[in-house]
């Protein structure tokens, strides 16, 4: 049970609030953050800015149509028919208009196999390097497609993995494109998920609380509008980051979240709500009861595909041993918006519970997930802690005798009443191309002589407890070992980590 309020609280502030159980949203202090499934008075909020799965089989190299190497917004290099090659995709920030208010946003890329609709991005396997003297060889545990997706601040001429020059990207994302090879059972599509949060040391826009100002309009609810401004802003003139929500800038809510055991094989988890095949979810795999993001820090393979059907999310643990999985399924998917005569408010009873929804005006009955601005059953994510932490450079290390065992820093937060997850980006400086951000990787090397196991330089992870998050980095370690000129040599990254932008996110629990 929850309580839904649209109106004026006991402080005289116009707002929208959803509280747990019988907690009174009018009188409950805003500082009791775990009491609220949603509170429009929160300044530093969590939203998605863009989800983009634009097909890449356009027959054109540049978009929009008629653009060229100098003025394109998106470079689409679909492979030729019958080819299994995957070419690089470049997307400038300008492709998304004003939807992205940050030069370097936090982002994810979801990878889906078209033949069966399963998402496959949770995939870290072991590969062997080249043999050296006496048959010695290194081993590498590397995550599928990680490190190939980079958001650049100002990338100059870009060369794809086939040697084609696609022109200066500037400020934008470069990533491996879809595989559309004819007859390929593993054809893939990729979806870019861009959060309305900065991924570097840029402050959250309009993220500092402001006092309400007398005479300002705080909300507009009508056949045309469903929007509320943050305190201190007028809803009629507020920018996208000054709005608590509108029909296109919805709070990010979760229809399900849990931490479960994944035995080998298929596991089903009932979400309690009907889902579509292309819901958005975040998964984090770990072992030994140490909650670790983005993936276990140990040198072992972890592979878990997932998909949606009916009311459930399914996981397929491809390994022979069990692991743990912390996951969140967001109230968001790629289904099209509906059309109808729904006003901004919808009320109904489900499972004996009275449900209230705020909707995009003009949505259909029933509305799609993307039509629903707020639902009284679905808690919205809150930021429990966030900041940017510079990471110091380290001298290059030489395995196996000398490796960097890691540097760490710890963040305290108040997690009572929340189900916490960690989202963070690693910030880099490339020796040739400048500043960029990546989503985190866990990349581990077994040294050629078998006596050392270490994290590569751009590997990182975060370990989570109920009220602390500890981040680890490994600058100075090589990313590759090779035998050449009658000796073992080591290669070092051209873009070491210079910082971590982290968000400890909490999902209020009933």
C-alpha positions as a printed Julia matrix, in Angstrom:
510×3 Matrix{Float64}:
  0.0     0.0     0.0
  1.16    3.53   -0.75
 -0.2     7.07   -0.47
 -0.19    9.49   -3.41
 -0.36   13.27   -2.97
 -0.78   16.07   -5.49
 -1.03   19.39   -3.72
  0.53   21.46   -0.94
  2.48   19.88    1.92
  2.69   21.15    5.5
  5.52   23.51    4.52
  3.25   25.24    2.03
  5.09   23.81   -1.02
  3.27   22.59   -4.13
  4.54   19.1    -4.94
  3.83   15.51   -5.86
  4.74   12.81   -3.35
  4.27    9.06   -3.0
  4.92    7.56    0.43
  5.22    4.02    1.73
  2.39    2.33    3.57
  0.37    4.68    5.76
  3.02    7.42    5.99
  1.34   10.79    5.49
  2.91   12.52    2.47
  1.65   15.91    3.66
  3.47   15.9     7.0
  6.37   13.47    6.46
  9.69   15.41    6.64
 11.49   15.55    3.28
 14.68   14.5     5.07
 13.23   11.04    5.7
 14.13   10.06    2.15
 13.44    6.34    2.59
  9.78    7.15    3.33
  9.18    8.32   -0.21
  8.7     6.28   -3.36
  8.77    9.68   -5.08
  9.2    13.32   -4.02
  9.15   16.09   -6.63
 11.04   18.4    -4.24
 14.28   16.42   -4.75
 16.64   18.57   -6.84
 19.27   15.98   -7.83
 17.01   13.45   -9.52
 17.49   10.4   -11.76
 16.14   10.21  -15.3
 17.02    8.62  -18.61
 17.65   11.13  -21.38
 17.66    8.88  -24.46
 17.19    5.26  -25.48
 18.35    4.78  -29.06
 18.2     1.57  -31.07
 18.03    3.18  -34.51
 18.63    0.46  -37.13
 21.87    0.72  -39.02
 20.81   -0.82  -42.34
 20.06    2.46  -44.06
 22.16    2.15  -47.21
 23.72    5.45  -46.31
 27.01    6.11  -44.64
 26.01    9.36  -42.96
 22.88   10.67  -41.26
 20.89   12.8   -41.68
 20.34   12.09  -45.35
 22.51   14.29  -47.53
 25.14   14.92  -44.88
 28.81   14.12  -45.38
 32.08   13.57  -43.53
 32.07   17.19  -42.37
 28.52   17.73  -41.11
 27.08   14.31  -40.22
 25.4    13.59  -36.9
 25.55    9.8   -37.08
 27.86    7.5   -39.05
 26.22    4.22  -40.0
 28.67    1.68  -41.41
 26.52   -1.39  -41.9
 28.58   -4.34  -43.21
 28.0    -5.52  -46.74
 25.59   -8.41  -47.41
 27.04  -11.76  -46.41
 29.81  -10.21  -44.35
 30.23  -10.95  -40.67
 32.26   -7.79  -40.12
 31.1    -5.35  -37.48
 32.0    -1.76  -38.2
 32.22    1.18  -35.87
 29.39    3.63  -35.29
 29.93    7.28  -34.46
 27.16    9.4   -32.93
 27.62   13.07  -32.21
 25.82   14.66  -29.27
 23.98   16.84  -31.79
 22.12   13.75  -33.08
 20.01   13.87  -29.91
 19.28   17.59  -30.03
 18.88   19.1   -26.57
 17.93   15.78  -24.93
 21.47   15.43  -23.53
 22.41   18.42  -21.36
 25.94   17.11  -20.67
 28.98   16.9   -22.91
 29.97   13.55  -21.37
 26.85   11.75  -20.07
 26.61    8.49  -18.19
 25.58    5.75  -20.63
 25.12    2.02  -21.17
 24.91   -0.13  -24.27
 22.52   -3.06  -24.25
 23.25   -5.92  -26.67
 20.42   -8.17  -27.84
 20.66  -11.26  -30.04
 18.0   -11.02  -32.71
 17.5   -14.75  -33.2
 16.08  -15.33  -29.72
 15.67  -11.85  -28.17
 18.13  -12.53  -25.35
 20.35   -9.83  -23.91
 23.97  -10.97  -23.77
 26.08   -8.08  -22.44
 26.8    -9.88  -19.14
 29.59  -12.0   -20.56
 33.15  -12.35  -19.27
 35.16  -15.3   -20.54
 38.75  -16.46  -20.54
 40.92  -16.37  -23.63
 44.53  -17.42  -24.06
 47.24  -15.16  -25.42
 50.0   -16.18  -27.81
 52.51  -18.76  -26.71
 56.01  -17.65  -25.94
 59.23  -19.49  -25.14
 58.66  -23.05  -23.91
 54.92  -22.86  -24.52
 54.25  -20.28  -21.79
 51.21  -18.13  -22.46
 49.18  -15.48  -20.66
 45.45  -15.77  -20.02
 42.88  -12.97  -20.06
 39.43  -12.62  -18.49
 37.68   -9.93  -20.52
 34.12   -8.67  -20.69
 32.22   -8.83  -23.95
 32.27   -5.51  -25.85
 33.61   -3.6   -22.87
 36.17   -0.93  -23.59
 35.02   -0.67  -27.23
 32.41    1.98  -26.36
 33.86    5.41  -25.63
 32.24    8.82  -25.25
 34.75   11.42  -26.42
 34.95   15.07  -25.48
 36.55   16.02  -28.81
 37.68   13.07  -30.92
 39.64   13.97  -34.11
 39.62   11.85  -37.29
 38.28    8.42  -36.45
 39.38    5.22  -38.14
 37.04    2.24  -37.97
 38.16   -1.32  -37.31
 38.18   -1.9   -41.08
 40.52    1.03  -41.73
 37.89    3.46  -43.04
 38.21    7.1   -42.04
 34.77    8.3   -41.0
 35.7    11.88  -40.15
 36.25   13.79  -36.95
 33.67   12.72  -34.37
 34.15   15.68  -32.06
 31.9    15.39  -28.99
 30.16   12.03  -29.23
 30.04    8.26  -28.77
 32.09    5.75  -30.75
 31.1     2.1   -30.42
 31.01   -1.2   -32.28
 27.94   -1.36  -34.47
 25.34   -4.03  -35.01
 26.05   -7.32  -36.74
 23.62   -7.83  -39.63
 25.46  -10.54  -41.54
 23.21  -12.61  -43.8
 22.52  -16.03  -42.31
 24.36  -15.22  -39.1
 22.6   -16.9   -36.16
 24.21  -14.43  -33.78
 23.03  -11.2   -35.37
 23.07   -8.48  -32.75
 21.37   -5.18  -32.19
 22.58   -2.57  -29.74
 20.65   -0.03  -27.77
 22.26    3.09  -26.38
 20.87    4.1   -22.98
 21.87    7.63  -21.97
 21.23    8.81  -18.43
 20.5    12.44  -17.66
 23.55   12.5   -15.39
 27.12   13.7   -16.01
 29.88   11.1   -16.32
 32.81   13.38  -15.48
 33.41   16.13  -12.9
 30.56   18.3   -14.2
 28.01   19.11  -11.45
 24.43   17.89  -11.85
 22.57   20.72  -13.54
 20.01   22.32  -11.22
 20.85   19.63   -8.68
 21.17   22.0    -5.71
 17.95   22.59   -3.72
 16.3    26.0    -4.08
 13.61   27.65   -2.0
 10.18   28.09   -3.6
  9.37   31.59   -4.82
  5.95   33.1    -4.21
  3.89   33.62   -7.35
  5.58   30.93   -9.41
  3.51   28.23  -11.09
  4.66   24.89   -9.76
  2.53   22.5   -11.81
  0.41   22.16  -14.93
 -2.07   19.29  -15.25
 -4.44   19.37  -18.2
 -5.24   17.69  -21.5
 -1.97   19.18  -22.79
  0.41   19.04  -19.84
  1.52   16.75  -17.06
  4.49   18.54  -15.56
  5.85   19.81  -12.25
  8.8    22.12  -11.63
 11.42   21.67   -8.94
 11.11   24.17   -6.09
 12.37   27.62   -7.1
 11.39   27.34  -10.78
  8.28   28.28  -12.74
  6.85   25.31  -14.62
  5.95   27.52  -17.62
  9.56   28.55  -18.26
 11.62   25.8   -16.57
 14.26   23.95  -18.59
 14.37   20.17  -18.73
 16.76   19.95  -15.75
 14.58   22.37  -13.74
 11.51   20.18  -14.09
 10.83   17.44  -11.58
  9.03   15.71  -14.43
  7.1    16.2   -17.63
  5.73   13.83  -20.23
  9.17   13.33  -21.8
 11.34   13.64  -18.71
 10.01   10.91  -16.46
 11.49    9.92  -13.09
 13.29    6.6   -13.44
 11.24    4.01  -11.57
 11.72    0.28  -11.04
  9.13   -2.46  -11.43
 11.43   -5.01   -9.82
 14.79   -5.34   -8.06
 16.39   -8.19   -6.16
 19.59   -9.98   -5.24
 19.31  -13.66   -6.07
 21.33  -16.82   -6.47
 21.91  -18.0   -10.05
 22.6   -21.73  -10.2
 23.85  -23.14  -13.48
 21.06  -23.11  -16.04
 17.86  -21.07  -16.26
 16.33  -19.09  -13.36
 12.94  -17.35  -13.48
 12.04  -14.36  -11.32
  8.41  -13.17  -11.16
  8.23   -9.37  -11.37
  4.51   -9.2   -10.65
  3.8    -7.03  -13.7
  3.32   -7.82  -17.37
  6.52   -7.03  -19.28
  7.52   -6.64  -22.92
 10.45   -8.38  -24.64
 12.65   -5.28  -24.64
 12.49   -3.98  -21.1
 15.52   -2.13  -19.74
 17.45   -3.8   -16.95
 20.79   -3.62  -15.19
 22.53   -6.81  -14.02
 25.59   -7.24  -11.84
 27.21  -10.66  -11.32
 29.38  -11.54   -8.35
 30.56  -14.44   -6.2
 31.34  -15.23   -2.55
 28.65  -12.89   -1.18
 30.74   -9.79   -1.83
 28.43   -7.46   -3.79
 30.59   -6.17   -6.63
 29.91   -3.78   -9.52
 30.08   -4.11  -12.48
 31.16   -7.73  -12.05
 33.05   -9.99   -9.65
 36.67   -9.01   -9.14
 37.92  -12.61   -9.31
 39.57  -14.28  -12.28
 36.71  -16.48  -13.41
 34.26  -16.59  -16.28
 30.79  -15.14  -15.67
 28.15  -15.38  -18.37
 24.45  -14.69  -17.81
 22.02  -14.03  -20.64
 18.6   -12.63  -19.76
 15.22  -12.07  -21.38
 11.62  -11.16  -20.56
  8.37  -13.05  -20.98
  4.93  -12.83  -19.34
  5.41  -11.37  -15.86
  9.0   -12.54  -15.48
 12.65  -11.95  -16.17
 14.67  -15.09  -17.02
 18.4   -15.63  -16.52
 20.58  -18.29  -18.1
 23.78  -18.83  -16.12
 26.04  -20.42  -18.73
 28.7   -21.48  -16.24
 28.88  -24.76  -14.35
 28.91  -23.09  -10.93
 26.54  -20.69   -9.2
 26.98  -16.96   -8.83
 24.93  -14.12   -7.4
 23.01  -11.53   -9.41
 21.87   -8.1    -8.26
 19.45   -6.66  -10.8
 16.96   -3.88  -11.45
 14.21   -3.86  -14.09
 13.18   -0.33  -14.99
  9.67    0.77  -15.94
 10.89    1.52  -19.44
 11.07   -0.27  -22.77
 11.09    0.43  -26.5
  7.39   -0.13  -27.18
  5.85    2.8   -29.05
  3.76    5.46  -27.33
  0.02    4.82  -27.43
 -2.75    7.13  -28.59
 -6.14    7.69  -27.0
 -8.16    9.93  -24.75
 -6.48    9.29  -21.4
 -6.09   12.44  -19.35
 -3.13   12.99  -17.04
 -4.64   10.99  -14.15
 -5.61    7.31  -14.18
 -6.96    5.37  -11.19
 -7.79    1.68  -10.94
 -7.56   -1.3    -8.6
 -5.01   -4.07   -9.09
 -4.65   -7.05   -6.75
 -6.84   -5.32   -4.21
 -4.62   -2.25   -4.21
 -5.73    1.17   -5.38
 -3.31    2.41   -8.04
 -2.77    5.98   -9.21
 -0.86    6.9   -12.35
  0.2    10.19  -13.88
  0.19    9.81  -17.65
  1.26   11.55  -20.79
 -1.93   13.32  -21.88
 -3.45   11.64  -24.92
 -2.14    8.18  -24.15
 -4.18    5.07  -24.86
 -5.91    2.55  -22.63
 -3.94    0.73  -21.49
 -0.92    3.04  -21.65
  2.55    1.84  -22.59
  5.38    2.02  -20.09
  6.69    5.14  -21.77
  3.3     6.82  -21.34
  3.42    6.42  -17.56
  5.09    9.32  -15.77
  4.49    7.98  -12.24
  2.85    4.84  -10.86
  2.06    4.55   -7.16
  3.38    0.95   -7.09
  6.78    1.65   -8.59
  9.52    3.28   -6.49
 11.68    5.9    -8.17
 15.45    5.79   -7.88
 17.12    8.26   -5.53
 20.72    9.41   -5.35
 22.14    8.39   -1.96
 25.64    9.7    -2.73
 27.42   11.07   -5.79
 30.72   12.76   -6.58
 33.81   12.77   -8.79
 37.05   11.3    -7.46
 40.4    12.01   -9.21
 42.59    8.92   -9.62
 46.34    9.34   -9.36
 48.73    8.2   -12.06
 51.02    5.25  -11.31
 54.36    4.18  -12.73
 54.26    1.3   -15.22
 54.64   -2.05  -13.49
 56.42   -5.14  -14.84
 54.84   -8.55  -14.09
 55.14  -11.06  -12.68
 57.3    -9.67   -9.88
 55.86   -6.17   -9.86
 52.14   -5.4   -10.21
 49.81   -2.8    -8.76
 47.54   -4.5    -6.24
 45.18   -1.53   -6.38
 44.3     1.86   -4.95
 40.92    2.41   -3.28
 38.61    5.0    -1.8
 35.44    4.52    0.26
 32.14    6.39    0.15
 29.73    6.4     3.09
 25.98    6.68    2.52
 22.7     6.12    4.38
 21.21    2.98    2.94
 18.52    2.15    5.51
 15.21    1.51    3.78
 16.79    1.28    0.32
 17.92   -1.41   -2.09
 21.22    0.15   -3.27
 23.0    -0.24   -6.59
 26.1     1.45   -7.96
 26.44    3.24  -11.28
 29.78    4.74  -12.2
 31.9     5.73  -15.16
 35.67    5.76  -15.53
 37.14    9.0   -16.88
 40.26    8.73  -19.06
 42.8    10.89  -20.82
 44.01    9.42  -24.11
 47.55   10.37  -25.01
 46.47   11.21  -28.57
 42.73   11.92  -28.5
 42.19   13.61  -25.12
 39.42   13.18  -22.57
 36.79   10.43  -22.7
 34.54    8.31  -20.48
 33.76    4.6   -20.47
 31.48    2.34  -18.52
 33.52    0.23  -16.09
 35.31   -2.97  -16.95
 36.73   -5.85  -14.91
 39.68   -7.18  -16.91
 42.09   -9.66  -15.34
 45.37  -11.14  -16.6
 47.01  -14.42  -15.65
 50.69  -13.73  -16.24
 52.65  -15.85  -18.71
 54.44  -17.83  -15.99
 51.32  -18.5   -13.95
 52.64  -16.96  -10.75
 50.72  -13.66  -10.93
 47.11  -12.68  -11.46
 46.35   -8.99  -11.65
 43.82   -6.45  -12.82
 44.74   -4.6   -15.98
 45.27   -0.82  -15.83
 41.77    0.14  -16.96
 40.06   -2.45  -14.81
 38.01   -1.22  -11.86
 35.31   -2.42   -9.53
 33.22   -1.33   -6.56
 32.35   -3.41   -3.5
 29.11   -2.56   -1.75
 27.77   -2.97    1.79
 24.6    -1.55    3.32
 26.22    1.84    3.96
 29.59    1.92    2.2
 30.94    1.62   -1.33
 34.65    1.03   -1.95
 36.12    1.65   -5.42
 39.36    0.06   -6.7
 41.6     1.05   -9.62
 44.86   -0.39  -10.99
 46.76    2.22  -12.96
 50.23    1.17  -14.13
 49.51   -2.48  -14.85
 49.85   -3.68  -18.47
 46.88   -4.78  -20.54
 48.81   -7.26  -22.71
 51.74   -9.66  -22.43
 53.6   -10.85  -25.53
 56.79  -12.69  -26.41
 58.98  -10.81  -28.88
 62.7   -10.47  -29.57
 63.42  -13.46  -27.31
 61.79  -11.93  -24.23
 58.44  -11.11  -22.69
 57.18   -7.59  -23.34
 54.28   -5.66  -21.87
 51.86   -3.18  -23.44
 50.33   -0.31  -21.46
 47.08    1.56  -22.04
 47.21    4.89  -23.91
 44.21    6.16  -21.89
 44.73    5.56  -18.15
 41.95    6.28  -15.68
 42.12    9.84  -14.33
 38.87    9.83  -12.36
 35.7     8.03  -11.34
 32.24    9.61  -11.37
 30.01    7.56   -9.12
 26.36    7.43   -8.14
 25.1     5.32   -5.26
 21.46    4.85   -6.19
 18.76    3.65   -3.83
 15.43    2.02   -4.63
 13.01    2.64   -1.73
 11.69   -0.62   -0.36
  8.15   -1.09    0.92
